GROMACS .gro file of C-alpha atoms in nm:
model
  238
    1MET     CA    1   7.727   8.420   8.919
    2THR     CA    2   7.843   8.777   8.858
    3ASP     CA    3   7.975   9.060   9.073
    4ASN     CA    4   7.666   9.261   8.979
    5ASP     CA    5   7.410   9.014   9.101
    6ASP     CA    6   7.284   9.060   9.457
    7SER     CA    7   7.154   8.703   9.447
    8ASP     CA    8   7.511   8.578   9.479
    9VAL     CA    9   7.490   8.659   9.851
   10GLU     CA   10   7.286   8.342   9.870
   11ALA     CA   11   7.593   8.150   9.755
   12TRP     CA   12   7.727   8.187  10.108
   13ASN     CA   13   7.466   7.943  10.232
   14HIS     CA   14   7.670   7.678  10.412
   15ASP     CA   15   7.476   7.383  10.274
   16GLN     CA   16   7.500   7.506   9.915
   17VAL     CA   17   7.866   7.603   9.897
   18LEU     CA   18   8.101   7.506  10.176
   19ALA     CA   19   7.964   7.210  10.368
   20PRO     CA   20   8.001   6.922  10.381
   21SER     CA   21   8.207   6.919  10.058
   22VAL     CA   22   8.399   7.183   9.866
   23THR     CA   23   8.487   6.975   9.563
   24ALA     CA   24   8.302   7.211   9.328
   25TYR     CA   25   8.484   7.509   9.480
   26ASP     CA   26   8.823   7.343   9.433
   27ARG     CA   27   8.738   7.227   9.082
   28VAL     CA   28   8.665   7.584   8.975
   29LEU     CA   29   8.978   7.723   9.139
   30ALA     CA   30   9.208   7.446   9.019
   31GLY     CA   31   9.161   7.555   8.659
   32ALA     CA   32   9.194   7.927   8.728
   33TYR     CA   33   9.508   8.128   8.770
   34ALA     CA   34   9.653   8.451   8.635
   35ARG     CA   35   9.434   8.533   8.337
   36GLN     CA   36   9.108   8.363   8.427
   37ASN     CA   37   8.835   8.523   8.633
   38LEU     CA   38   8.785   8.369   8.973
   39PRO     CA   39   8.437   8.348   9.126
   40PRO     CA   40   8.328   8.621   9.371
   41LEU     CA   41   8.330   8.360   9.648
   42TYR     CA   42   8.707   8.337   9.629
   43ARG     CA   43   8.772   8.711   9.665
   44ARG     CA   44   8.524   8.737   9.950
   45THR     CA   45   8.692   8.450  10.133
   46TRP     CA   46   9.025   8.630  10.089
   47LEU     CA   47   8.878   8.950  10.234
   48LEU     CA   48   8.732   8.767  10.531
   49ALA     CA   49   9.066   8.598  10.597
   50LEU     CA   50   9.256   8.927  10.571
   51LEU     CA   51   9.023   9.098  10.818
   52ALA     CA   52   9.029   8.801  11.057
   53HIS     CA   53   9.409   8.796  11.060
   54CYS     CA   54   9.421   9.175  11.098
   55ASP     CA   55   9.222   9.126  11.417
   56ALA     CA   56   9.468   8.860  11.538
   57TYR     CA   57   9.759   9.101  11.485
   58GLY     CA   58   9.590   9.400  11.647
   59LEU     CA   59   9.512   9.594  11.331
   60THR     CA   60   9.132   9.604  11.357
   61PRO     CA   61   8.908   9.778  11.302
   62VAL     CA   62   9.079   9.833  10.966
   63PRO     CA   63   9.024  10.159  10.772
   64GLY     CA   64   8.850  10.089  10.443
   65ASP     CA   65   9.130  10.236  10.232
   66PHE     CA   66   9.382  10.019  10.417
   67VAL     CA   67   9.176   9.710  10.328
   68HIS     CA   68   9.229   9.806   9.963
   69GLY     CA   69   9.598   9.861  10.031
   70ILE     CA   70   9.641   9.519  10.191
   71ALA     CA   71   9.433   9.365   9.910
   72LEU     CA   72   9.681   9.518   9.664
   73LEU     CA   73   9.975   9.358   9.843
   74ALA     CA   74   9.789   9.027   9.866
   75SER     CA   75   9.725   9.018   9.493
   76THR     CA   76  10.070   9.137   9.382
   77LEU     CA   77  10.260   8.918   9.629
   78SER     CA   78  10.052   8.603   9.573
   79ASP     CA   79  10.308   8.487   9.317
   80VAL     CA   80  10.560   8.453   9.601
   81TYR     CA   81  10.349   8.168   9.743
   82GLU     CA   82  10.224   8.056   9.401
   83VAL     CA   83   9.858   8.088   9.494
   84PRO     CA   84   9.588   8.227   9.262
   85ALA     CA   85   9.492   8.588   9.324
   86PRO     CA   86   9.135   8.712   9.271
   87ASP     CA   87   9.259   9.037   9.114
   88ARG     CA   88   9.542   9.108   8.870
   89PHE     CA   89   9.481   9.476   8.803
   90VAL     CA   90   9.404   9.784   9.011
   91LEU     CA   91   9.261  10.128   8.940
   92LYS     CA   92   9.510  10.408   9.007
   93SER     CA   93   9.317  10.664   9.209
   94ALA     CA   94   9.427  11.006   9.324
   95ASP     CA   95   9.559  10.896   9.663
   96THR     CA   96   9.534  10.527   9.749
   97PRO     CA   97   9.474  10.190   9.576
   98PHE     CA   98   9.114  10.115   9.488
   99PHE     CA   99   8.959   9.793   9.359
  100PRO     CA  100   8.597   9.837   9.243
  101GLY     CA  101   8.542   9.462   9.281
  102VAL     CA  102   8.684   9.459   9.633
  103GLN     CA  103   8.456   9.745   9.736
  104TRP     CA  104   8.157   9.567   9.586
  105ASP     CA  105   8.241   9.252   9.780
  106LEU     CA  106   8.302   9.440  10.104
  107ASP     CA  107   7.955   9.591  10.070
  108ARG     CA  108   7.804   9.248  10.004
  109LEU     CA  109   7.987   9.101  10.304
  110ARG     CA  110   7.841   9.372  10.525
  111VAL     CA  111   7.492   9.303  10.393
  112ALA     CA  112   7.542   8.934  10.474
  113GLY     CA  113   7.660   9.014  10.829
  114LEU     CA  114   8.004   8.860  10.773
  115ILE     CA  115   8.187   9.187  10.839
  116GLU     CA  116   8.078   9.497  11.024
  117ALA     CA  117   8.185   9.858  11.058
  118ASN     CA  118   8.305  10.012  11.381
  119GLY     CA  119   8.023  10.190  11.564
  120GLN     CA  120   8.212  10.519  11.593
  121ASP     CA  121   8.381  10.515  11.255
  122ARG     CA  122   8.174  10.353  10.981
  123ASP     CA  123   8.477  10.326  10.753
  124ARG     CA  124   8.665  10.088  10.987
  125LEU     CA  125   8.589   9.720  10.932
  126PHE     CA  126   8.623   9.393  11.119
  127CYS     CA  127   8.527   9.028  11.065
  128THR     CA  128   8.227   8.910  11.264
  129SER     CA  129   8.185   8.579  11.447
  130ARG     CA  130   7.964   8.465  11.162
  131GLY     CA  131   8.241   8.548  10.917
  132ARG     CA  132   8.486   8.343  11.125
  133GLU     CA  133   8.250   8.048  11.121
  134LEU     CA  134   8.241   8.059  10.742
  135LEU     CA  135   8.621   8.073  10.728
  136GLN     CA  136   8.637   7.758  10.938
  137LEU     CA  137   8.420   7.582  10.681
  138ALA     CA  138   8.640   7.713  10.400
  139HIS     CA  139   8.938   7.535  10.557
  140ALA     CA  140   8.801   7.215  10.402
  141SER     CA  141   8.940   7.347  10.074
  142PRO     CA  142   9.311   7.265  10.019
  143LEU     CA  143   9.334   7.561   9.782
  144PHE     CA  144   9.198   7.802  10.039
  145ARG     CA  145   9.423   7.660  10.312
  146ALA     CA  146   9.726   7.729  10.093
  147ALA     CA  147   9.602   8.082  10.025
  148GLU     CA  148   9.527   8.149  10.390
  149GLU     CA  149   9.879   8.051  10.495
  150PHE     CA  150  10.002   8.323  10.262
  151LEU     CA  151   9.743   8.579  10.376
  152LYS     CA  152   9.824   8.520  10.743
  153GLU     CA  153  10.196   8.569  10.682
  154LEU     CA  154  10.130   8.881  10.476
  155VAL     CA  155   9.927   9.041  10.756
  156ALA     CA  156  10.201   8.946  11.004
  157ALA     CA  157  10.455   9.122  10.782
  158VAL     CA  158  10.241   9.435  10.747
  159ALA     CA  159  10.170   9.445  11.121
  160GLY     CA  160  10.542   9.459  11.191
  161PHE     CA  161  10.564   9.809  11.044
  162PRO     CA  162  10.318  10.052  11.208
  163ASP     CA  163  10.393  10.325  10.953
  164LEU     CA  164  10.237  10.120  10.673
  165ASN     CA  165   9.893  10.239  10.564
  166ALA     CA  166   9.708  10.288  10.238
  167ALA     CA  167   9.899  10.608  10.155
  168THR     CA  168  10.246  10.470  10.228
  169ILE     CA  169  10.170  10.155  10.029
  170ALA     CA  170  10.056  10.372   9.736
  171ARG     CA  171  10.375  10.577   9.744
  172ALA     CA  172  10.615  10.283   9.768
  173ASP     CA  173  10.463   9.968   9.616
  174ALA     CA  174  10.645   9.874   9.297
  175VAL     CA  175  10.324   9.822   9.099
  176TYR     CA  176  10.115  10.109   9.228
  177SER     CA  177  10.389  10.372   9.231
  178ALA     CA  178  10.464  10.318   8.861
  179PRO     CA  179  10.406  10.640   8.663
  180GLY     CA  180  10.056  10.686   8.529
  181PRO     CA  181   9.760  10.924   8.545
  182THR     CA  182   9.469  10.893   8.785
  183GLY     CA  183   9.216  10.646   8.646
  184LYS     CA  184   9.475  10.432   8.470
  185VAL     CA  185   9.435  10.055   8.505
  186LEU     CA  186   9.760   9.906   8.636
  187ASP     CA  187   9.783   9.553   8.499
  188TYR     CA  188  10.016   9.311   8.675
  189GLY     CA  189   9.897   8.985   8.524
  190GLU     CA  190   9.535   9.011   8.411
  191TRP     CA  191   9.628   9.058   8.045
  192ASP     CA  192  10.004   9.118   8.055
  193ASP     CA  193  10.257   8.852   8.147
  194PRO     CA  194  10.290   8.868   8.530
  195ASP     CA  195  10.657   8.769   8.509
  196ARG     CA  196  10.712   9.095   8.324
  197SER     CA  197  10.443   9.329   8.460
  198ASN     CA  198  10.425   9.233   8.830
  199PHE     CA  199  10.696   9.469   8.951
  200THR     CA  200  10.617   9.390   9.315
  201TYR     CA  201  10.694   9.022   9.269
  202ARG     CA  202  11.004   9.107   9.066
  203THR     CA  203  11.125   9.325   9.353
  204THR     CA  204  11.104   9.029   9.592
  205LEU     CA  205  11.318   8.826   9.350
  206ALA     CA  206  11.576   9.103   9.344
  207PHE     CA  207  11.633   9.057   9.717
  208ASP     CA  208  11.826   8.740   9.632
  209SER     CA  209  12.110   8.949   9.491
  210VAL     CA  210  12.237   9.016   9.843
  211LEU     CA  211  12.293   8.642   9.888
  212GLU     CA  212  12.555   8.646   9.612
  213GLY     CA  213  12.441   8.324   9.445
  214LYS     CA  214  12.396   8.128   9.768
  215GLY     CA  215  12.036   8.034   9.704
  216GLY     CA  216  11.722   8.241   9.752
  217PHE     CA  217  11.503   8.367  10.031
  218ALA     CA  218  11.211   8.155  10.150
  219PRO     CA  219  10.860   8.283  10.060
  220ARG     CA  220  10.796   8.396  10.419
  221ASP     CA  221  11.119   8.594  10.422
  222ARG     CA  222  11.030   8.763  10.092
  223LEU     CA  223  10.704   8.895  10.239
  224HIS     CA  224  10.872   9.037  10.546
  225LEU     CA  225  11.156   9.187  10.344
  226TYR     CA  226  10.906   9.352  10.111
  227ALA     CA  227  10.712   9.498  10.405
  228ARG     CA  228  11.042   9.636  10.537
  229TYR     CA  229  11.118   9.773  10.190
  230LEU     CA  230  10.780   9.952  10.186
  231GLY     CA  231  10.837  10.088  10.535
  232ARG     CA  232  11.171  10.238  10.428
  233ALA     CA  233  11.093  10.330  10.068
  234HIS     CA  234  10.816  10.578  10.147
  235LEU     CA  235  11.069  10.761  10.365
  236GLY     CA  236  11.322  10.762  10.081
  237ALA     CA  237  11.547  10.519  10.265
  238ALA     CA  238  11.508  10.199  10.060
   0.00000   0.00000   0.00000
């Protein structure tokens, strides 16, 4: 199954993929982490979960560029919760983060009726009731449940800072704001060692310095501290 095959929409058939068993899904994901490609199903489940939780925290309908911005944070901060991320590199565009694969999957999700665009603004997205039903089936996967705990907490952290949007994330995120021309691929673990190249994750580790050797912050706290860092950094107040 490839990102360029429209037939993969059929993989969302409940009987074929998610019910009553997800052992094949887990088996594929269990062997995949930083440098191995994850199946399109995994990224699409992430996107559905992000949009569903955005709705729960009052952020929907979500502007399309903000979906890419949140997807960037989800992939760079996944190391905090030690869950596999579907993407480990992003294309540096002129203004805001952009993932070609994410856009492809968003388009496929709309074709499948799992997400829809706002009637007045076609660039604002939300998860449909059908998409929520599929997410409920995905909960049978222990790997997805672990990832969704992280995604829910990430959206909660982002929702706590109304000034955060695609542009402010682009200006302040430690990975995306690294110097480089438009069109450059920013690699934070696809080919390079994520412990060295994932500057976002490394920033969350640096928060521990304020504890003066008295342990480290919990994963949840790291997400909220990073969202606060973004909210202040784009104003030059980090």
